[in-house]
Amino acid sequence: MAEMMDGVARAVSLFFRIAVVGLSVAAAVVMATANQAFPFNYGGAVSYTKYPAFVYFVVATVVSAVCSAAALYLSVFKATPEWAVALLDVMTMGLLFSAAGAVFAVRRMAPLYLGVAGADTVAGRWVNGEFCHLAGAFCWRVTTSAIICGFAAGAVSVAVLTKGARHRGKH
């Protein structure tokens, strides 16, 4: 029975590790393709490259995908000590959580920096939908990529917890 539970925990962990790689790449691609020209020449165009936090997001999600793929490889082939996989897992979690947090924070504060009318009041922020009323397509991609990144962070957390569950019953 214990061996079967170990197999189930390993399969769940591997499934979520694969999901992390895919979600991290998807989040990076969605953010990297985020750009939009404003109508009526209002400030020109907006792109993820104009925001250092968004550039960090793309770099962090790509690095987390690489770390997660390495951890997946090492988990499958057990070619290294467990601490290496644990280190890669921690790096992946840290990068994904910080990247998602940075994007949500910048997305929330962007109207104040861009001088969007009504953005300085609580009612204005809710009614105007932040800067999304000006850059809807850009905002949609930014929000989507941050949500995908949040799911990737949750997936790596589940992968780590299920991996650890295999070893808890062996004391």
mmCIF file of C-alpha atoms in Angstrom, residues 12-126:
data_model
loop_
_atom_site.group_PDB
_atom_site.id
_atom_site.type_symbol
_atom_site.label_atom_id
_atom_site.label_comp_id
_atom_site.label_asym_id
_atom_site.label_seq_id
_atom_site.Cartn_x
_atom_site.Cartn_y
_atom_site.Cartn_z
ATOM 1 C CA VAL A 12 1.215 13.816 -9.200
ATOM 2 C CA SER A 13 4.515 15.574 -8.561
ATOM 3 C CA LEU A 14 5.745 14.844 -12.084
ATOM 4 C CA PHE A 15 2.444 16.003 -13.602
ATOM 5 C CA PHE A 16 2.654 19.337 -11.800
ATOM 6 C CA ARG A 17 6.342 19.734 -12.690
ATOM 7 C CA ILE A 18 5.458 19.343 -16.364
ATOM 8 C CA ALA A 19 2.617 21.838 -15.894
ATOM 9 C CA VAL A 20 5.027 24.368 -14.359
ATOM 10 C CA VAL A 21 7.298 24.243 -17.401
ATOM 11 C CA GLY A 22 4.382 24.756 -19.778
ATOM 12 C CA LEU A 23 2.726 27.476 -17.712
ATOM 13 C CA SER A 24 5.995 29.364 -17.232
ATOM 14 C CA VAL A 25 6.694 29.379 -20.953
ATOM 15 C CA ALA A 26 3.094 30.385 -21.704
ATOM 16 C CA ALA A 27 3.259 33.286 -19.234
ATOM 17 C CA ALA A 28 6.532 34.516 -20.753
ATOM 18 C CA VAL A 29 5.169 34.312 -24.309
ATOM 19 C CA VAL A 30 1.937 36.119 -23.455
ATOM 20 C CA MET A 31 3.831 38.929 -21.714
ATOM 21 C CA ALA A 32 6.492 39.168 -24.426
ATOM 22 C CA THR A 33 3.793 39.704 -27.040
ATOM 23 C CA ALA A 34 2.018 42.401 -25.015
ATOM 24 C CA ASN A 35 1.993 45.691 -26.901
ATOM 25 C CA GLN A 36 -0.613 48.114 -28.149
ATOM 26 C CA ALA A 37 -0.783 51.450 -29.906
ATOM 27 C CA PHE A 38 -3.029 54.007 -28.209
ATOM 28 C CA PRO A 39 -5.776 55.626 -30.226
ATOM 29 C CA PHE A 40 -5.514 59.323 -31.049
ATOM 30 C CA ASN A 41 -1.753 59.297 -30.404
ATOM 31 C CA TYR A 42 -2.272 59.276 -26.637
ATOM 32 C CA GLY A 43 1.270 58.579 -25.546
ATOM 33 C CA GLY A 44 2.200 56.526 -28.626
ATOM 34 C CA ALA A 45 2.331 52.828 -27.892
ATOM 35 C CA VAL A 46 2.728 50.704 -24.811
ATOM 36 C CA SER A 47 4.819 47.544 -24.610
ATOM 37 C CA TYR A 48 6.067 45.264 -21.891
ATOM 38 C CA THR A 49 9.570 46.619 -22.559
ATOM 39 C CA LYS A 50 8.538 50.025 -21.189
ATOM 40 C CA TYR A 51 8.095 48.567 -17.705
ATOM 41 C CA PRO A 52 11.142 47.098 -15.932
ATOM 42 C CA ALA A 53 8.858 44.917 -13.806
ATOM 43 C CA PHE A 54 7.379 43.367 -16.945
ATOM 44 C CA VAL A 55 10.841 42.732 -18.384
ATOM 45 C CA TYR A 56 11.771 41.109 -15.055
ATOM 46 C CA PHE A 57 8.618 39.026 -15.378
ATOM 47 C CA VAL A 58 9.654 37.663 -18.780
ATOM 48 C CA VAL A 59 13.207 36.896 -17.613
ATOM 49 C CA ALA A 60 12.003 35.350 -14.342
ATOM 50 C CA THR A 61 9.433 33.109 -16.013
ATOM 51 C CA VAL A 62 11.950 31.901 -18.598
ATOM 52 C CA VAL A 63 14.539 31.180 -15.888
ATOM 53 C CA SER A 64 11.882 29.441 -13.780
ATOM 54 C CA ALA A 65 10.942 27.284 -16.780
ATOM 55 C CA VAL A 66 14.595 26.261 -17.157
ATOM 56 C CA CYS A 67 14.927 25.553 -13.420
ATOM 57 C CA SER A 68 11.691 23.579 -13.420
ATOM 58 C CA ALA A 69 12.732 21.570 -16.475
ATOM 59 C CA ALA A 70 16.046 20.762 -14.788
ATOM 60 C CA ALA A 71 14.235 19.725 -11.606
ATOM 61 C CA LEU A 72 11.871 17.577 -13.676
ATOM 62 C CA TYR A 73 14.795 15.889 -15.405
ATOM 63 C CA LEU A 74 16.613 15.279 -12.124
ATOM 64 C CA SER A 75 13.428 13.993 -10.477
ATOM 65 C CA VAL A 76 12.799 11.490 -13.253
ATOM 66 C CA PHE A 77 16.363 10.191 -13.549
ATOM 67 C CA LYS A 78 17.452 10.698 -9.920
ATOM 68 C CA ALA A 79 20.945 11.548 -11.145
ATOM 69 C CA THR A 80 21.746 13.885 -8.285
ATOM 70 C CA PRO A 81 21.200 14.379 -4.566
ATOM 71 C CA GLU A 82 17.768 15.575 -3.406
ATOM 72 C CA TRP A 83 19.152 18.946 -2.302
ATOM 73 C CA ALA A 84 19.767 19.946 -5.937
ATOM 74 C CA VAL A 85 16.126 19.343 -6.836
ATOM 75 C CA ALA A 86 15.047 21.182 -3.678
ATOM 76 C CA LEU A 87 17.266 24.155 -4.591
ATOM 77 C CA LEU A 88 15.799 24.292 -8.107
ATOM 78 C CA ASP A 89 12.288 24.083 -6.643
ATOM 79 C CA VAL A 90 12.957 26.978 -4.281
ATOM 80 C CA MET A 91 14.421 29.073 -7.085
ATOM 81 C CA THR A 92 11.409 28.315 -9.282
ATOM 82 C CA MET A 93 8.922 29.206 -6.550
ATOM 83 C CA GLY A 94 10.727 32.418 -5.655
ATOM 84 C CA LEU A 95 10.935 33.582 -9.251
ATOM 85 C CA LEU A 96 7.315 32.774 -10.077
ATOM 86 C CA PHE A 97 5.810 34.309 -6.946
ATOM 87 C CA SER A 98 7.926 37.462 -7.228
ATOM 88 C CA ALA A 99 7.221 37.837 -10.954
ATOM 89 C CA ALA A 100 3.459 37.515 -10.514
ATOM 90 C CA GLY A 101 3.524 39.934 -7.589
ATOM 91 C CA ALA A 102 5.534 42.483 -9.552
ATOM 92 C CA VAL A 103 3.110 42.416 -12.469
ATOM 93 C CA PHE A 104 0.024 42.722 -10.303
ATOM 94 C CA ALA A 105 1.615 45.613 -8.392
ATOM 95 C CA VAL A 106 2.652 47.517 -11.528
ATOM 96 C CA ARG A 107 -0.689 46.878 -13.164
ATOM 97 C CA ARG A 108 -2.397 48.332 -10.112
ATOM 98 C CA MET A 109 -0.142 51.398 -9.894
ATOM 99 C CA ALA A 110 0.257 52.167 -13.610
ATOM 100 C CA PRO A 111 -2.676 54.627 -13.853
ATOM 101 C CA LEU A 112 -1.136 56.818 -11.183
ATOM 102 C CA TYR A 113 2.165 56.989 -13.057
ATOM 103 C CA LEU A 114 0.545 57.472 -16.444
ATOM 104 C CA GLY A 115 -1.668 60.303 -15.192
ATOM 105 C CA VAL A 116 -4.925 58.630 -16.181
ATOM 106 C CA ALA A 117 -7.859 60.867 -15.296
ATOM 107 C CA GLY A 118 -9.674 59.703 -12.192
ATOM 108 C CA ALA A 119 -6.989 57.159 -11.306
ATOM 109 C CA ASP A 120 -6.037 58.988 -8.121
ATOM 110 C CA THR A 121 -9.340 58.205 -6.415
ATOM 111 C CA VAL A 122 -10.549 54.846 -5.221
ATOM 112 C CA ALA A 123 -13.754 55.207 -7.234
ATOM 113 C CA GLY A 124 -11.773 56.194 -10.326
ATOM 114 C CA ARG A 125 -9.565 53.128 -10.064
ATOM 115 C CA TRP A 126 -12.567 50.795 -9.873
#
